[in-house]
C-alpha positions as a Python dict, from the first residue, in 0.01 Angstrom:
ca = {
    (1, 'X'): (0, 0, 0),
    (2, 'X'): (197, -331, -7),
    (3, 'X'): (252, -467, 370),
    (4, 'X'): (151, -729, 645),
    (5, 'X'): (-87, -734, 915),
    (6, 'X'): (58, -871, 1232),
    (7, 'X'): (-9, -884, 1612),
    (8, 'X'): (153, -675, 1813),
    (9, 'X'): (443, -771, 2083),
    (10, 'X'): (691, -606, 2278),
    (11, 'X'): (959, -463, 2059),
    (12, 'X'): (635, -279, 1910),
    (13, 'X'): (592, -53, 2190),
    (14, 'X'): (807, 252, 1994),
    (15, 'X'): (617, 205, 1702),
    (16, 'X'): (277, 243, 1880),
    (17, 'X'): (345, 522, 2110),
    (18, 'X'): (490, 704, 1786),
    (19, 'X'): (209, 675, 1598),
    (20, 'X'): (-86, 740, 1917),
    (21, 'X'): (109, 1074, 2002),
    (22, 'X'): (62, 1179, 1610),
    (23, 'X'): (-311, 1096, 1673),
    (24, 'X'): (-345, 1278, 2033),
    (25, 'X'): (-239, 1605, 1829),
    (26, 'X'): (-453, 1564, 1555),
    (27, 'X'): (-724, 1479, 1798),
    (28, 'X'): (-637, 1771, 2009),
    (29, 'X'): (-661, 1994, 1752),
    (30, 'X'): (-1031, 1890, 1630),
    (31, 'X'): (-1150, 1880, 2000),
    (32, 'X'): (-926, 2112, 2222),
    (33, 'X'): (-1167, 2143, 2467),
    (34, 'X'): (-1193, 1788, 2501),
    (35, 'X'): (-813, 1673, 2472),
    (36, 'X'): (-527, 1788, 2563),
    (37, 'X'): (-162, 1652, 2396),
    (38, 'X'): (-13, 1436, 2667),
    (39, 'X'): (344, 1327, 2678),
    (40, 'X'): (312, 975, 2687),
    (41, 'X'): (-20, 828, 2493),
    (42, 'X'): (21, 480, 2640),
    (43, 'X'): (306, 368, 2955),
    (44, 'X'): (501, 87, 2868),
    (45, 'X'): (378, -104, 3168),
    (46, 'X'): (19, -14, 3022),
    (47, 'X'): (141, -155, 2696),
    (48, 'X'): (242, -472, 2834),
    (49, 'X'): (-68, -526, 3040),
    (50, 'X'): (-230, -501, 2723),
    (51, 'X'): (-9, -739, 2529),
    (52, 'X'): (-104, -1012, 2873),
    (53, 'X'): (-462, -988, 2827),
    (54, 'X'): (-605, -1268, 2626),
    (55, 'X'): (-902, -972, 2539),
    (56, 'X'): (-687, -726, 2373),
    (57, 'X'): (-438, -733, 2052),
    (58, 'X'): (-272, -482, 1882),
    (59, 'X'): (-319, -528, 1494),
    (60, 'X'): (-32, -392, 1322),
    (61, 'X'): (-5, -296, 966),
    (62, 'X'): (374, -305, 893),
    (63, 'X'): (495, -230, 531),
    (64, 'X'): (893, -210, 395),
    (65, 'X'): (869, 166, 531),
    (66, 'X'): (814, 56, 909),
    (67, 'X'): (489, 32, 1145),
    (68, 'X'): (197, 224, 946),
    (69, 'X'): (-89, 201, 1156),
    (70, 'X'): (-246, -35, 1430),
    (71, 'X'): (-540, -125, 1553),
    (72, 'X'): (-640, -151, 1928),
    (73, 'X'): (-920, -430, 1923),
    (74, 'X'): (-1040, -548, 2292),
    (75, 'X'): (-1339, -808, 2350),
    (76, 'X'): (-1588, -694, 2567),
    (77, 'X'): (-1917, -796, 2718),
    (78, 'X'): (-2253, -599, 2747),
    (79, 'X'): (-2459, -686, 2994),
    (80, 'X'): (-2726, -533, 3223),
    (81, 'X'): (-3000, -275, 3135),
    (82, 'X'): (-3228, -337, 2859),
    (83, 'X'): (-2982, -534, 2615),
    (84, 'X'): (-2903, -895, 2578),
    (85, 'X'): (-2581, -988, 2737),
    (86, 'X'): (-2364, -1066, 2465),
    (87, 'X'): (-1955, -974, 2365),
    (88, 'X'): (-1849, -734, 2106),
    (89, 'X'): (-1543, -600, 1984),
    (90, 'X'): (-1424, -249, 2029),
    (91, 'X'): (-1200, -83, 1853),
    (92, 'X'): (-1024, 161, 2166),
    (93, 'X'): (-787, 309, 1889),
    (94, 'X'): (-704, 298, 1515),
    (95, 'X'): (-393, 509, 1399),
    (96, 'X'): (-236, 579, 1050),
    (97, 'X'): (33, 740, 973),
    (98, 'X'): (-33, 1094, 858),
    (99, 'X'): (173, 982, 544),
    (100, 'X'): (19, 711, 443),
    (101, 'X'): (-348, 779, 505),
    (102, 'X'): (-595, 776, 204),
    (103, 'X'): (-375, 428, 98),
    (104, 'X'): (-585, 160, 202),
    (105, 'X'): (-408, 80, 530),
    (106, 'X'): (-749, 203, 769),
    (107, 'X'): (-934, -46, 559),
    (108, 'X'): (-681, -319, 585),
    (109, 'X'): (-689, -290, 957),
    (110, 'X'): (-1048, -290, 987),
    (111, 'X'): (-1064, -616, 731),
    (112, 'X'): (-840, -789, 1010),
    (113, 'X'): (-1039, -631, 1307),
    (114, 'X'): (-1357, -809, 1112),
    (115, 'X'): (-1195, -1107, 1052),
    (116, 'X'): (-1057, -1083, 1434),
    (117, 'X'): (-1410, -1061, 1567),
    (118, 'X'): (-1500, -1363, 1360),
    (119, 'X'): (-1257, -1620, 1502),
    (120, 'X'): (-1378, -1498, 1846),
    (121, 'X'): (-1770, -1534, 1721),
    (122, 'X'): (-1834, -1206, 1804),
    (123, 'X'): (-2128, -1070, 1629),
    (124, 'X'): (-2076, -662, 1654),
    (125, 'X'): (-1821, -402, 1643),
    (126, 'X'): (-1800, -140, 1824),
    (127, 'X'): (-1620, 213, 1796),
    (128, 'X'): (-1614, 582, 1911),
    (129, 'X'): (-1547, 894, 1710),
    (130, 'X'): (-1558, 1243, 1732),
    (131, 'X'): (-1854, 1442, 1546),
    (132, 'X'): (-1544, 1705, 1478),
    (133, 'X'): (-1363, 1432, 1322),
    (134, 'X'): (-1501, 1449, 962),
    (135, 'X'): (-1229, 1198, 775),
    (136, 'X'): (-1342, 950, 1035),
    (137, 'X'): (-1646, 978, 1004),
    (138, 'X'): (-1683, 959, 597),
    (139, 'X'): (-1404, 665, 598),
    (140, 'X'): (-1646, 450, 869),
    (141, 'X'): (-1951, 541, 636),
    (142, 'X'): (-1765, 389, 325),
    (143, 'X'): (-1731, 22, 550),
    (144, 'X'): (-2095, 26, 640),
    (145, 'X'): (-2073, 156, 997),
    (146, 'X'): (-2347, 377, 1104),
    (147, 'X'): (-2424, 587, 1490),
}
């Protein structure tokens, strides 16, 4: 799929939420006893709180046909317990269009989110998905990731 990957800013916010509701009712579907479809996936003062933090960006994969899919990348830092303090990144979400999944765009995103982790010297990546959430699962598998 031809397109861009870009950060985020604030005339994004439409584009985001658009694409995060079509992903809380998939999501609610797999797991309904788990999620529930909520009006509003992210506030807009959430959004911008977001955009502030030097920790968190918004990867956005943005092609002739509009915003595609983003990815929610946020450094963190483990510490405590048995493991070595160190910082990671997380994916909190990744979201394709419904229409344009199986076109490359999840891998795109997750090529940046590497490459994202890299400038920051971050060693590990870190993500959560549901067992229900089969497509997810195989598509991680194909990039290496493992639970």
């Amino acid at each position: 799929m031809e397109g861009l990957v870009r950060i985020a800013g604030r005339d994004d916010y439409a584009a985001i939420e658009r694409l995060w509701q079509a992903q809380n009712r998939h999501h609610s579907g797999l797991e309904p006893a788990r999620i529930r479809e909520v009006p509003v996936c992210l506030a807009p003062d959430e959004f911008s709180r977001h955009l502030r933090d030097p920790d968190t960006d918004f990867l956005l994969f943005e092609s002739p046909r509009g915003v595609l899919g983003f990815a929610m990348v946020v450094e963190r830092r483990i510490e405590g317990g048995v493991a070595r303090p160190r910082a990671i990144a997380f994916v909190q979400e990744i979201c394709v269009a419904e229409t344009a999944r199986q076109t490359g765009i999840g891998r795109c995103l997750m090529s940046h989110v590497e490459s994202w982790a890299r400038r920051r010297e971050l060693t590990d990546i870190y993500l959560n998905v549901w067992a229900s959430n089969e497509g997810a699962l195989a598509f991680y598998r194909t990039l290496g990731f493992a639970a």
